[in-house]
Coordinates of C-alpha atoms in Angstrom, one line a residue:
X1 CA 201.6 152.0 149.2
X2 CA 198.8 154.5 147.9
X3 CA 197.6 157.9 148.5
X4 CA 194.3 159.9 149.0
X5 CA 193.2 163.5 147.9
X6 CA 189.3 164.4 147.9
X7 CA 187.7 166.7 145.3
X8 CA 186.6 168.9 147.8
X9 CA 189.7 171.3 148.5
X10 CA 188.1 172.8 151.8
X11 CA 188.7 169.8 154.1
X12 CA 191.0 167.6 152.5
X13 CA 192.6 164.5 154.0
X14 CA 194.8 161.7 152.7
X15 CA 195.9 158.5 154.0
X16 CA 198.8 155.9 152.7
X17 CA 199.4 153.0 153.6
X18 CA 201.8 149.9 153.0
X19 CA 200.0 147.0 154.8
X20 CA 198.6 145.5 151.4
X21 CA 199.6 145.6 148.2
X22 CA 196.9 147.1 147.0
X23 CA 197.1 150.8 145.6
X24 CA 194.6 153.2 145.2
X25 CA 194.7 156.9 144.3
X26 CA 192.4 159.2 144.0
X27 CA 192.7 163.1 143.2
X28 CA 190.9 166.1 142.4
X29 CA 189.9 167.7 139.1
X30 CA 192.4 170.6 139.6
X31 CA 195.7 168.6 140.6
X32 CA 194.9 166.0 137.4
X33 CA 195.1 169.4 135.2
X34 CA 198.5 171.0 137.1
X35 CA 200.2 167.4 136.3
X36 CA 199.2 166.8 132.8
X37 CA 202.6 168.9 132.0
X38 CA 204.9 167.0 133.4
X39 CA 207.6 165.9 130.3
X40 CA 209.1 162.2 130.1
X41 CA 212.5 163.8 131.2
X42 CA 211.1 164.8 134.1
X43 CA 209.3 161.6 135.1
X44 CA 212.4 159.7 134.3
X45 CA 214.6 162.6 136.8
X46 CA 212.3 161.6 139.5
X47 CA 211.9 158.0 139.4
X48 CA 216.5 158.2 139.2
X49 CA 216.0 160.7 142.7
X50 CA 214.0 158.2 144.2
X51 CA 216.4 155.3 143.5
X52 CA 219.0 157.4 144.9
X53 CA 217.3 159.0 147.8
X54 CA 217.8 157.3 150.8
X55 CA 219.5 154.5 152.3
X56 CA 218.0 151.5 153.8
X57 CA 219.3 152.6 157.2
X58 CA 217.8 155.1 156.5
X59 CA 214.2 153.7 155.5
X60 CA 214.7 152.1 158.9
X61 CA 215.3 155.0 161.1
X62 CA 218.4 153.8 161.9
X63 CA 221.2 155.9 159.7
X64 CA 225.3 155.6 160.6
X65 CA 225.8 158.2 163.2
X66 CA 229.1 157.2 164.5
X67 CA 230.6 160.1 162.8
X68 CA 227.8 162.9 163.2
X69 CA 227.6 166.3 164.6
X70 CA 225.0 166.6 167.5
X71 CA 222.7 169.4 167.6
X72 CA 221.1 169.5 171.4
X73 CA 218.1 171.9 171.7
X74 CA 216.9 173.5 174.7
X75 CA 214.6 176.1 175.0
X76 CA 215.5 179.3 173.1
X77 CA 218.6 178.2 172.6
X78 CA 220.7 175.1 171.5
X79 CA 224.1 173.8 171.0
X80 CA 226.3 171.5 169.0
X81 CA 229.4 169.5 169.5
X82 CA 231.0 166.2 167.5
X83 CA 233.4 166.0 163.6
X84 CA 231.8 169.2 162.0
X85 CA 230.0 171.5 165.0
X86 CA 232.4 174.0 163.3
X87 CA 229.6 174.1 160.3
X88 CA 226.9 175.3 163.0
X89 CA 226.2 178.4 163.9
X90 CA 223.8 179.4 167.1
X91 CA 222.2 182.7 167.1
X92 CA 219.6 183.0 169.7
X93 CA 217.1 180.2 168.8
X94 CA 218.1 179.9 164.8
X95 CA 220.5 177.0 164.3
X96 CA 222.3 177.7 161.0
X97 CA 223.8 174.4 159.4
X98 CA 226.8 175.9 156.4
X99 CA 228.1 172.4 155.4
X100 CA 227.6 168.7 154.7
X101 CA 227.4 166.1 157.0
X102 CA 225.0 164.1 159.3
X103 CA 223.3 166.2 162.5
X104 CA 221.5 164.6 164.9
X105 CA 219.0 166.7 166.3
X106 CA 217.7 166.2 170.0
X107 CA 215.6 168.5 172.6
X108 CA 212.9 171.1 172.3
X109 CA 213.9 174.6 170.6
X110 CA 210.0 176.7 172.2
X111 CA 211.0 179.3 169.7
X112 CA 213.4 179.0 166.8
X113 CA 213.9 177.3 163.5
X114 CA 216.4 174.9 161.6
X115 CA 218.2 176.3 158.8
X116 CA 220.3 174.1 156.1
X117 CA 222.3 176.8 153.9
X118 CA 225.1 174.3 152.4
X119 CA 225.1 175.1 148.9
X120 CA 226.0 171.8 146.7
X121 CA 226.8 169.6 150.0
X122 CA 224.7 166.7 151.3
X123 CA 222.9 167.3 154.1
X124 CA 221.1 164.8 156.5
X125 CA 219.1 165.8 159.5
X126 CA 218.2 163.2 162.0
X127 CA 215.7 163.9 164.0
X128 CA 215.8 162.3 167.5
X129 CA 213.1 163.2 169.6
X130 CA 212.9 166.9 168.6
X131 CA 210.6 169.3 168.9
X132 CA 210.6 172.9 167.0
X133 CA 208.5 175.5 167.1
X134 CA 208.8 178.8 165.9
X135 CA 206.7 181.9 166.2
X136 CA 207.3 183.9 163.0
X137 CA 208.4 181.3 160.3
X138 CA 209.3 177.9 159.5
X139 CA 210.8 175.3 161.9
X140 CA 212.7 173.7 159.7
X141 CA 214.3 175.7 156.5
X142 CA 216.6 174.1 153.9
X143 CA 217.5 176.8 151.9
X144 CA 220.0 175.7 149.9
X145 CA 221.8 172.0 150.0
X146 CA 223.0 169.5 146.8
X147 CA 220.9 166.7 148.5
X148 CA 218.8 166.9 151.6
X149 CA 217.2 163.7 153.6
X150 CA 215.6 164.1 156.9
X151 CA 215.3 161.1 158.8
X152 CA 213.2 160.1 161.5
X153 CA 215.3 158.1 164.4
X154 CA 213.6 154.9 165.0
X155 CA 211.5 155.2 167.8
X156 CA 211.7 158.5 168.3
X157 CA 208.6 161.3 168.5
X158 CA 209.5 164.5 166.3
X159 CA 207.0 167.6 166.5
X160 CA 207.3 170.9 163.9
X161 CA 205.6 173.7 164.5
X162 CA 205.1 176.8 162.4
X163 CA 203.9 180.3 163.5
X164 CA 200.4 181.4 161.8
X165 CA 202.0 184.6 160.5
X166 CA 206.2 184.7 158.9
X167 CA 208.4 187.7 158.8
X168 CA 209.1 189.8 155.7
X169 CA 211.3 188.6 153.4
X170 CA 211.3 185.0 153.7
X171 CA 210.8 182.3 150.7
X172 CA 209.7 179.7 153.0
X173 CA 205.8 179.3 153.3
X174 CA 205.8 175.6 155.1
X175 CA 206.6 174.6 158.6
X176 CA 209.2 172.2 156.7
X177 CA 210.1 174.0 153.5
X178 CA 213.2 173.4 151.4
X179 CA 214.2 174.9 148.1
X180 CA 216.1 171.9 147.2
X181 CA 214.8 167.8 146.3
X182 CA 213.7 166.8 150.2
X183 CA 213.6 163.2 151.0
X184 CA 211.7 162.0 154.0
X185 CA 211.6 158.9 156.4
X186 CA 210.3 158.3 159.8
X187 CA 208.1 159.4 162.0
X188 CA 206.7 163.2 162.6
X189 CA 203.9 165.3 163.4
X190 CA 203.8 168.5 161.6
X191 CA 201.2 171.5 162.3
X192 CA 201.6 174.3 160.0
X193 CA 200.4 177.5 160.9
X194 CA 201.2 179.6 158.0
X195 CA 200.3 177.8 154.7
X196 CA 201.8 174.4 153.8
X197 CA 203.0 171.3 156.6
X198 CA 205.7 170.6 154.4
X199 CA 206.6 171.8 150.7
X200 CA 209.7 171.3 148.6
X201 CA 210.5 173.8 145.7
X202 CA 211.9 170.6 143.7
X203 CA 210.8 167.5 144.2
X204 CA 209.5 165.8 147.3
X205 CA 209.9 162.5 148.4
X206 CA 208.1 160.1 151.1
X207 CA 209.8 156.9 151.6
X208 CA 210.8 153.9 154.3
X209 CA 208.5 153.1 157.1
X210 CA 207.4 156.4 157.2
X211 CA 204.2 157.8 159.9
X212 CA 203.4 161.3 159.2
X213 CA 200.8 163.4 160.3
X214 CA 199.7 166.9 159.1
X215 CA 197.6 169.6 159.9
X216 CA 197.8 172.3 157.3
X217 CA 196.1 176.0 156.8
X218 CA 196.6 175.2 153.0
X219 CA 198.0 172.4 151.4
X220 CA 199.3 169.4 153.3
X221 CA 202.5 167.8 151.6
X222 CA 203.6 169.7 148.2
X223 CA 206.4 168.9 145.6
X224 CA 206.5 171.3 142.9
X225 CA 208.3 169.6 140.3
X226 CA 207.0 165.8 141.8
X227 CA 205.6 164.3 145.0
X228 CA 206.3 161.0 145.3
X229 CA 205.0 158.6 148.1
X230 CA 206.9 155.4 148.1
X231 CA 205.4 153.7 151.1
X232 CA 204.6 154.7 154.6
X233 CA 201.0 156.0 156.5
X234 CA 199.8 159.7 156.2
X235 CA 197.2 161.5 157.7
X236 CA 196.5 164.7 156.6
X237 CA 194.1 167.7 157.7
X238 CA 194.4 170.3 155.5
X239 CA 192.7 173.5 154.0
X240 CA 194.0 173.0 150.6
X241 CA 194.9 170.1 149.1
X242 CA 196.3 166.9 151.0
X243 CA 199.0 166.0 148.6
X244 CA 199.9 168.2 145.8
X245 CA 202.5 168.8 142.8
X246 CA 202.2 171.8 141.0

């Protein structure tokens, strides 16, 4: 595994590949300075989070969905069915998940978002051929959850695009935003038109057979407490930093 961020912030790019045993990293001086404040407990906590983050099935894009709730996106609305469908509220193009469980999301949402607000609950979002576009906010907004894992189903193509401007009163700053630690595995194209592509207020973990393409107005991938790229391939075009933890 590896990652790279060039020193020039105006046109950042990064790539990471697990095709060889070579590990290489270059970071800008500003990122290096921001990284020096991590304590031993912070680092140990991040290591533990990586170990517990996802299962081997998640990493392979083949999680157990036998008891999952299905969310089908259709134009400017959506519908839900399955064991935890009562935890899904659809209001126009906004789909809000309020309880733990596995949710398989497919279809196209032309103007809306997926919101997860399930305090202390484990939420697994499985994107299986999902295309989500929001005109005035994030495409996926994980506001509160005990653990949040986003899995891209094997052989599926998924895209997230946010608006160039956000409606007032939103904490989110990225097309995929999480207020909690976020684990990511799978294949995805992300366009962050407002600021960042993928961002977490806590930690951000990239693992499994991940292929992520990000184009962002500001930072490509950002984990406030830590950013771990355990494996995968990243292609990032960013106006700020390609990869950032601060």
